[in-house]
PDB file of C-alpha atoms in Angstrom:
ATOM      1  CA  GLU A  27     151.130  19.491 -93.466  1.00 95.00           C
ATOM      2  CA  VAL A  28     152.487  16.384 -95.180  1.00 96.00           C
ATOM      3  CA  GLN A  29     153.973  14.166 -92.459  1.00 97.00           C
ATOM      4  CA  LEU A  30     155.263  10.684 -91.839  1.00 98.00           C
ATOM      5  CA  VAL A  31     155.817   9.532 -88.240  1.00 98.00           C
ATOM      6  CA  GLU A  32     157.487   6.204 -87.579  1.00 98.00           C
ATOM      7  CA  SER A  33     157.116   4.165 -84.384  1.00 98.00           C
ATOM      8  CA  GLY A  34     157.674   0.713 -83.032  1.00 98.00           C
ATOM      9  CA  GLY A  35     161.426   0.637 -82.776  1.00 97.00           C
ATOM     10  CA  GLY A  36     163.281  -0.543 -79.742  1.00 97.00           C
ATOM     11  CA  LEU A  37     165.749  -3.066 -78.277  1.00 98.00           C
ATOM     12  CA  VAL A  38     165.227  -6.678 -79.238  1.00 98.00           C
ATOM     13  CA  GLN A  39     167.274  -9.857 -78.816  1.00 97.00           C
ATOM     14  CA  PRO A  40     168.706 -11.669 -81.874  1.00 98.00           C
ATOM     15  CA  GLY A  41     166.047 -13.885 -83.350  1.00 98.00           C
ATOM     16  CA  GLY A  42     163.251 -11.690 -82.057  1.00 98.00           C
ATOM     17  CA  SER A  43     160.577  -9.721 -83.851  1.00 98.00           C
ATOM     18  CA  LEU A  44     159.386  -6.141 -84.165  1.00 98.00           C
ATOM     19  CA  ARG A  45     156.649  -4.364 -86.072  1.00 98.00           C
ATOM     20  CA  LEU A  46     157.357  -0.883 -87.286  1.00 98.00           C
ATOM     21  CA  SER A  47     154.532   1.513 -88.102  1.00 98.00           C
ATOM     22  CA  CYS A  48     154.514   4.691 -90.173  1.00 98.00           C
ATOM     23  CA  ALA A  49     151.532   7.053 -89.734  1.00 98.00           C
ATOM     24  CA  ALA A  50     150.909   9.315 -92.751  1.00 98.00           C
ATOM     25  CA  SER A  51     148.997  12.568 -92.728  1.00 97.00           C
ATOM     26  CA  GLY A  52     148.430  15.546 -94.935  1.00 97.00           C
ATOM     27  CA  PHE A  53     148.150  13.654 -98.260  1.00 96.00           C
ATOM     28  CA  THR A  54     146.143  10.891 -99.887  1.00 97.00           C
ATOM     29  CA  PHE A  55     148.103   7.931 -98.629  1.00 97.00           C
ATOM     30  CA  SER A  56     146.421   5.343-100.817  1.00 97.00           C
ATOM     31  CA  THR A  57     147.764   6.918-104.021  1.00 96.00           C
ATOM     32  CA  TYR A  58     151.417   6.650-103.205  1.00 97.00           C
ATOM     33  CA  ASP A  59     154.036   3.946-103.355  1.00 97.00           C
ATOM     34  CA  MET A  60     155.890   3.706-100.028  1.00 98.00           C
ATOM     35  CA  SER A  61     159.208   2.399 -98.807  1.00 97.00           C
ATOM     36  CA  TRP A  62     161.359   1.625 -95.811  1.00 98.00           C
ATOM     37  CA  VAL A  63     165.002   2.655 -95.873  1.00 98.00           C
ATOM     38  CA  ARG A  64     167.474   2.100 -93.037  1.00 98.00           C
ATOM     39  CA  GLN A  65     170.744   3.548 -91.939  1.00 98.00           C
ATOM     40  CA  ALA A  66     173.128   1.692 -89.642  1.00 98.00           C
ATOM     41  CA  PRO A  67     175.079   3.820 -87.176  1.00 96.00           C
ATOM     42  CA  GLY A  68     177.706   5.807 -89.057  1.00 95.00           C
ATOM     43  CA  LYS A  69     176.848   4.142 -92.353  1.00 96.00           C
ATOM     44  CA  GLY A  70     175.076   4.997 -95.597  1.00 96.00           C
ATOM     45  CA  LEU A  71     171.466   4.562 -96.691  1.00 97.00           C
ATOM     46  CA  GLU A  72     170.161   1.086 -97.499  1.00 97.00           C
ATOM     47  CA  TRP A  73     166.824   0.469 -99.169  1.00 97.00           C
ATOM     48  CA  VAL A  74     164.848  -2.206 -97.283  1.00 98.00           C
ATOM     49  CA  SER A  75     161.442  -2.689 -98.944  1.00 98.00           C
ATOM     50  CA  SER A  76     158.783  -1.004-101.088  1.00 97.00           C
ATOM     51  CA  ILE A  77     155.035  -1.445-101.639  1.00 98.00           C
ATOM     52  CA  SER A  78     152.936  -0.174-104.486  1.00 97.00           C
ATOM     53  CA  ASN A  79     150.011   2.162-103.951  1.00 96.00           C
ATOM     54  CA  SER A  80     147.573  -0.699-104.400  1.00 89.00           C
ATOM     55  CA  GLY A  81     149.513  -2.989-102.130  1.00 92.00           C
ATOM     56  CA  ALA A  82     149.627  -5.577-104.863  1.00 95.00           C
ATOM     57  CA  ASN A  83     153.337  -5.369-105.454  1.00 96.00           C
ATOM     58  CA  THR A  84     156.042  -5.647-102.836  1.00 97.00           C
ATOM     59  CA  TYR A  85     159.769  -5.618-103.152  1.00 97.00           C
ATOM     60  CA  TYR A  86     162.573  -6.559-100.710  1.00 97.00           C
ATOM     61  CA  ALA A  87     166.323  -6.194-100.449  1.00 96.00           C
ATOM     62  CA  ASP A  88     168.086  -9.524-100.487  1.00 95.00           C
ATOM     63  CA  SER A  89     169.322  -8.873 -96.980  1.00 96.00           C
ATOM     64  CA  VAL A  90     165.780  -8.988 -95.523  1.00 98.00           C
ATOM     65  CA  LYS A  91     163.975 -11.208 -97.994  1.00 97.00           C
ATOM     66  CA  GLY A  92     162.064 -13.983 -96.189  1.00 97.00           C
ATOM     67  CA  ARG A  93     162.405 -12.211 -92.801  1.00 98.00           C
ATOM     68  CA  PHE A  94     160.663  -8.857 -93.269  1.00 98.00           C
ATOM     69  CA  THR A  95     157.130  -8.184 -94.578  1.00 98.00           C
ATOM     70  CA  ILE A  96     155.900  -4.778 -95.774  1.00 98.00           C
ATOM     71  CA  SER A  97     152.192  -3.998 -95.686  1.00 98.00           C
ATOM     72  CA  ARG A  98     149.810  -1.058 -95.616  1.00 98.00           C
ATOM     73  CA  ASP A  99     146.396  -0.202 -94.195  1.00 97.00           C
ATOM     74  CA  ASP A 100     144.974   2.566 -96.358  1.00 97.00           C
ATOM     75  CA  SER A 101     141.928   2.912 -94.099  1.00 96.00           C
ATOM     76  CA  LYS A 102     144.262   3.942 -91.284  1.00 97.00           C
ATOM     77  CA  ASN A 103     146.898   5.759 -93.492  1.00 98.00           C
ATOM     78  CA  THR A 104     149.539   3.513 -92.039  1.00 98.00           C
ATOM     79  CA  LEU A 105     152.513   1.606 -93.435  1.00 98.00           C
ATOM     80  CA  PHE A 106     154.001  -1.368 -91.632  1.00 98.00           C
ATOM     81  CA  LEU A 107     157.184  -3.383 -91.546  1.00 98.00           C
ATOM     82  CA  GLN A 108     157.024  -6.709 -89.753  1.00 98.00           C
ATOM     83  CA  MET A 109     160.613  -7.762 -88.884  1.00 98.00           C
ATOM     84  CA  ASN A 110     161.276 -11.389 -87.846  1.00 98.00           C
ATOM     85  CA  SER A 111     164.401 -13.353 -87.130  1.00 98.00           C
ATOM     86  CA  LEU A 112     166.257 -10.178 -86.372  1.00 98.00           C
ATOM     87  CA  ARG A 113     170.002 -10.072 -86.518  1.00 98.00           C
ATOM     88  CA  ALA A 114     172.627  -7.718 -85.127  1.00 98.00           C
ATOM     89  CA  GLU A 115     173.202  -6.353 -88.648  1.00 97.00           C
ATOM     90  CA  ASP A 116     169.544  -5.138 -88.735  1.00 98.00           C
ATOM     91  CA  THR A 117     170.487  -2.503 -86.082  1.00 98.00           C
ATOM     92  CA  ALA A 118     169.726   0.804 -87.744  1.00 98.00           C
ATOM     93  CA  LEU A 119     167.544   3.888 -87.924  1.00 98.00           C
ATOM     94  CA  TYR A 120     164.529   2.943 -90.039  1.00 98.00           C
ATOM     95  CA  TYR A 121     162.972   5.603 -92.216  1.00 98.00           C
ATOM     96  CA  CYS A 122     159.594   5.508 -93.839  1.00 98.00           C
ATOM     97  CA  ALA A 123     159.424   7.333 -97.204  1.00 97.00           C
ATOM     98  CA  ARG A 124     156.737   8.412 -99.654  1.00 95.00           C
ATOM     99  CA  HIS A 125     158.216   7.954-103.083  1.00 90.00           C
ATOM    100  CA  TRP A 126     160.438   9.717-102.879  1.00 86.00           C
ATOM    101  CA  GLY A 127     160.124  13.244-101.702  1.00 88.00           C
ATOM    102  CA  VAL A 128     158.752  12.845 -98.163  1.00 96.00           C
ATOM    103  CA  TRP A 129     160.599  11.116 -95.314  1.00 97.00           C
ATOM    104  CA  GLY A 130     159.853  10.574 -91.699  1.00 98.00           C
ATOM    105  CA  LYS A 131     162.380  11.209 -88.866  1.00 97.00           C
ATOM    106  CA  GLY A 132     162.955   7.490 -88.339  1.00 98.00           C
ATOM    107  CA  THR A 133     162.656   4.962 -85.519  1.00 98.00           C
ATOM    108  CA  THR A 134     165.637   3.173 -84.051  1.00 98.00           C
ATOM    109  CA  VAL A 135     165.951  -0.601 -84.003  1.00 98.00           C
ATOM    110  CA  THR A 136     168.714  -2.194 -81.870  1.00 98.00           C
ATOM    111  CA  VAL A 137     169.293  -5.944 -82.065  1.00 98.00           C
ATOM    112  CA  SER A 138     171.453  -7.049 -79.167  1.00 96.00           C
ATOM    113  CA  SER A 139     171.575  -9.581 -76.383  1.00 95.00           C
TER     114      SER A 139
ATOM    115  CA  GLN B  20     176.348  -3.515-100.319  1.00 57.00           C
ATOM    116  CA  SER B  21     175.853  -0.510-102.545  1.00 73.00           C
ATOM    117  CA  VAL B  22     175.945  -1.033-106.316  1.00 86.00           C
ATOM    118  CA  LEU B  23     176.242   2.706-107.053  1.00 97.00           C
ATOM    119  CA  THR B  24     179.745   4.044-106.384  1.00 97.00           C
ATOM    120  CA  GLN B  25     180.459   7.580-105.188  1.00 98.00           C
ATOM    121  CA  PRO B  26     183.729   9.216-104.033  1.00 98.00           C
ATOM    122  CA  PRO B  27     183.780   9.168-100.192  1.00 97.00           C
ATOM    123  CA  SER B  28     184.530  12.858 -99.967  1.00 97.00           C
ATOM    124  CA  ALA B  29     184.576  16.186-101.841  1.00 98.00           C
ATOM    125  CA  SER B  30     185.397  19.663-100.721  1.00 96.00           C
ATOM    126  CA  GLY B  31     185.506  23.268-101.810  1.00 96.00           C
ATOM    127  CA  THR B  32     185.708  26.791-100.584  1.00 97.00           C
ATOM    128  CA  PRO B  33     182.632  29.037-100.379  1.00 97.00           C
ATOM    129  CA  GLY B  34     181.554  30.084-103.864  1.00 97.00           C
ATOM    130  CA  GLN B  35     183.297  27.254-105.645  1.00 97.00           C
ATOM    131  CA  ARG B  36     181.645  24.504-107.798  1.00 97.00           C
ATOM    132  CA  VAL B  37     181.755  20.942-106.504  1.00 98.00           C
ATOM    133  CA  THR B  38     180.781  17.895-108.563  1.00 98.00           C
ATOM    134  CA  ILE B  39     179.923  14.431-107.169  1.00 98.00           C
ATOM    135  CA  SER B  40     179.910  11.402-109.454  1.00 98.00           C
ATOM    136  CA  CYS B  41     177.788   8.294-109.201  1.00 98.00           C
ATOM    137  CA  SER B  42     178.833   5.281-111.169  1.00 98.00           C
ATOM    138  CA  GLY B  43     176.420   2.398-111.816  1.00 97.00           C
ATOM    139  CA  SER B  44     175.610  -0.162-114.543  1.00 97.00           C
ATOM    140  CA  SER B  45     173.218  -0.871-117.332  1.00 96.00           C
ATOM    141  CA  SER B  46     170.705  -2.453-114.892  1.00 96.00           C
ATOM    142  CA  ASN B  47     170.338   0.711-112.844  1.00 97.00           C
ATOM    143  CA  ILE B  48     171.541   4.119-114.024  1.00 98.00           C
ATOM    144  CA  GLY B  49     171.789   2.926-117.593  1.00 97.00           C
ATOM    145  CA  SER B  50     168.068   2.110-117.634  1.00 97.00           C
ATOM    146  CA  TYR B  51     166.326   4.186-114.965  1.00 97.00           C
ATOM    147  CA  THR B  52     166.277   7.713-113.726  1.00 97.00           C
ATOM    148  CA  VAL B  53     168.518   8.946-110.978  1.00 98.00           C
ATOM    149  CA  LYS B  54     167.657  10.781-107.751  1.00 98.00           C
ATOM    150  CA  TRP B  55     169.964  12.683-105.416  1.00 98.00           C
ATOM    151  CA  TYR B  56     169.532  13.234-101.672  1.00 98.00           C
ATOM    152  CA  GLN B  57     171.167  15.559 -99.214  1.00 98.00           C
ATOM    153  CA  GLN B  58     171.473  14.396 -95.626  1.00 98.00           C
ATOM    154  CA  LEU B  59     172.434  17.084 -93.081  1.00 97.00           C
ATOM    155  CA  PRO B  60     173.892  15.770 -89.817  1.00 93.00           C
ATOM    156  CA  GLY B  61     171.274  14.143 -87.602  1.00 93.00           C
ATOM    157  CA  THR B  62     168.428  14.599 -90.097  1.00 96.00           C
ATOM    158  CA  ALA B  63     166.457  12.566 -92.561  1.00 97.00           C
ATOM    159  CA  PRO B  64     167.479  12.600 -96.213  1.00 97.00           C
ATOM    160  CA  LYS B  65     166.025  15.335 -98.390  1.00 97.00           C
ATOM    161  CA  LEU B  66     165.291  14.907-102.099  1.00 97.00           C
ATOM    162  CA  LEU B  67     167.418  17.281-104.130  1.00 97.00           C
ATOM    163  CA  ILE B  68     167.116  15.964-107.696  1.00 98.00           C
ATOM    164  CA  TYR B  69     164.661  13.498-109.331  1.00 97.00           C
ATOM    165  CA  SER B  70     164.371  12.234-112.874  1.00 97.00           C
ATOM    166  CA  ASN B  71     168.123  12.875-113.433  1.00 98.00           C
ATOM    167  CA  ASN B  72     167.912  16.648-113.446  1.00 98.00           C
ATOM    168  CA  GLN B  73     164.650  17.917-112.005  1.00 98.00           C
ATOM    169  CA  ARG B  74     164.547  19.934-108.789  1.00 97.00           C
ATOM    170  CA  PRO B  75     161.629  19.699-106.350  1.00 95.00           C
ATOM    171  CA  SER B  76     160.052  22.980-105.378  1.00 94.00           C
ATOM    172  CA  GLY B  77     162.198  24.811-102.867  1.00 95.00           C
ATOM    173  CA  VAL B  78     165.540  23.336-103.906  1.00 97.00           C
ATOM    174  CA  PRO B  79     167.935  26.117-104.926  1.00 96.00           C
ATOM    175  CA  ASP B  80     169.041  26.152-108.621  1.00 95.00           C
ATOM    176  CA  ARG B  81     172.621  25.938-107.350  1.00 96.00           C
ATOM    177  CA  PHE B  82     172.024  22.156-107.337  1.00 98.00           C
ATOM    178  CA  SER B  83     171.913  20.479-110.680  1.00 98.00           C
ATOM    179  CA  GLY B  84     171.966  16.854-111.883  1.00 98.00           C
ATOM    180  CA  SER B  85     173.003  15.088-115.107  1.00 98.00           C
ATOM    181  CA  LYS B  86     173.235  11.593-116.441  1.00 98.00           C
ATOM    182  CA  SER B  87     175.246  10.006-119.240  1.00 97.00           C
ATOM    183  CA  GLY B  88     175.198   6.305-119.901  1.00 97.00           C
ATOM    184  CA  THR B  89     175.716   4.464-116.675  1.00 97.00           C
ATOM    185  CA  SER B  90     176.949   7.442-114.637  1.00 98.00           C
ATOM    186  CA  ALA B  91     175.391  10.458-113.074  1.00 98.00           C
ATOM    187  CA  SER B  92     176.639  13.617-111.483  1.00 98.00           C
ATOM    188  CA  LEU B  93     175.455  16.206-108.987  1.00 98.00           C
ATOM    189  CA  ALA B  94     176.930  19.715-109.175  1.00 98.00           C
ATOM    190  CA  ILE B  95     176.728  22.289-106.480  1.00 97.00           C
ATOM    191  CA  SER B  96     177.638  25.765-107.710  1.00 97.00           C
ATOM    192  CA  GLY B  97     178.255  28.731-105.475  1.00 96.00           C
ATOM    193  CA  LEU B  98     179.052  26.396-102.556  1.00 97.00           C
ATOM    194  CA  GLN B  99     177.742  27.603 -99.166  1.00 97.00           C
ATOM    195  CA  SER B 100     178.543  26.500 -95.613  1.00 96.00           C
ATOM    196  CA  GLU B 101     175.032  25.056 -95.227  1.00 96.00           C
ATOM    197  CA  ASP B 102     175.771  22.648 -98.112  1.00 97.00           C
ATOM    198  CA  GLU B 103     178.094  20.670 -95.784  1.00 97.00           C
ATOM    199  CA  ALA B 104     176.338  17.297 -95.727  1.00 97.00           C
ATOM    200  CA  ASP B 105     176.276  13.747 -97.020  1.00 98.00           C
ATOM    201  CA  TYR B 106     174.962  13.269-100.555  1.00 98.00           C
ATOM    202  CA  TYR B 107     173.553  10.043-102.034  1.00 98.00           C
ATOM    203  CA  CYS B 108     172.503   9.064-105.495  1.00 98.00           C
ATOM    204  CA  ALA B 109     169.781   6.406-106.029  1.00 97.00           C
ATOM    205  CA  ALA B 110     168.063   4.517-108.775  1.00 97.00           C
ATOM    206  CA  TRP B 111     165.936   1.475-109.452  1.00 96.00           C
ATOM    207  CA  ASP B 112     167.876  -1.636-110.358  1.00 95.00           C
ATOM    208  CA  GLY B 113     166.057  -3.909-112.798  1.00 95.00           C
ATOM    209  CA  SER B 114     168.279  -6.921-112.102  1.00 94.00           C
ATOM    210  CA  LEU B 115     167.763  -6.743-108.336  1.00 93.00           C
ATOM    211  CA  SER B 116     164.175  -5.586-108.595  1.00 93.00           C
ATOM    212  CA  GLY B 117     164.882  -3.048-105.930  1.00 94.00           C
ATOM    213  CA  HIS B 118     166.119   0.426-105.247  1.00 96.00           C
ATOM    214  CA  VAL B 119     169.791   0.992-104.758  1.00 97.00           C
ATOM    215  CA  PHE B 120     171.637   3.881-103.083  1.00 97.00           C
ATOM    216  CA  GLY B 121     175.100   5.139-103.717  1.00 98.00           C
ATOM    217  CA  THR B 122     177.888   4.794-101.220  1.00 97.00           C
ATOM    218  CA  GLY B 123     177.552   8.424-100.218  1.00 98.00           C
ATOM    219  CA  THR B 124     179.806  11.465-100.479  1.00 98.00           C
ATOM    220  CA  LYS B 125     180.640  13.773 -97.596  1.00 98.00           C
ATOM    221  CA  VAL B 126     180.923  17.371 -98.789  1.00 98.00           C
ATOM    222  CA  THR B 127     183.054  19.681 -96.677  1.00 97.00           C
ATOM    223  CA  VAL B 128     183.147  23.425 -97.084  1.00 96.00           C
ATOM    224  CA  LEU B 129     186.654  24.636 -96.329  1.00 93.00           C
TER     225      LEU B 129
END
């Protein structure tokens, strides 16, 4: 079964850091571009970052550029999102997506003091 | 902020046809293909349409997509109660070098 499972979310203070993980199974992870998409409570979808299947190309939304880093470990079938200098406005449910037909259930990040 | 504009809401009675618009620009819809997602309450988005008008396996043919210039549309024919959800369009934006989502449309079945 094709599956994506996010983890690593939690409560963090403003200015803090978190590392999200997305474990993939049921497909050849290394051949797919991957992305992170977030959804703030009661709001719409916001694209956060993407990485090409080779890992050579990465893309970021302006709202997270310079603070977030996307990466992948194809040997472990895992996608990562390193989030630094977190702000209250980063509070959201973070989804991992395989371009673009498979999505995980998400992991919640709350930035609050 | 979203660069693709959708109406906040749409509604219809069972069996009716509902259409949702998605307005963009030459840097996104005008140059790249459009995808549509359905998000049922409390669940992850589900891909409904890709490449403007293609349905993934398992998506009913009641759902159809089209694109013209810098706008796109999603049509739901034979509206059913289980179609009550939020719908989002999406596309790559060449100027932003990133993906963009629409503002979202909540469909209500009366």
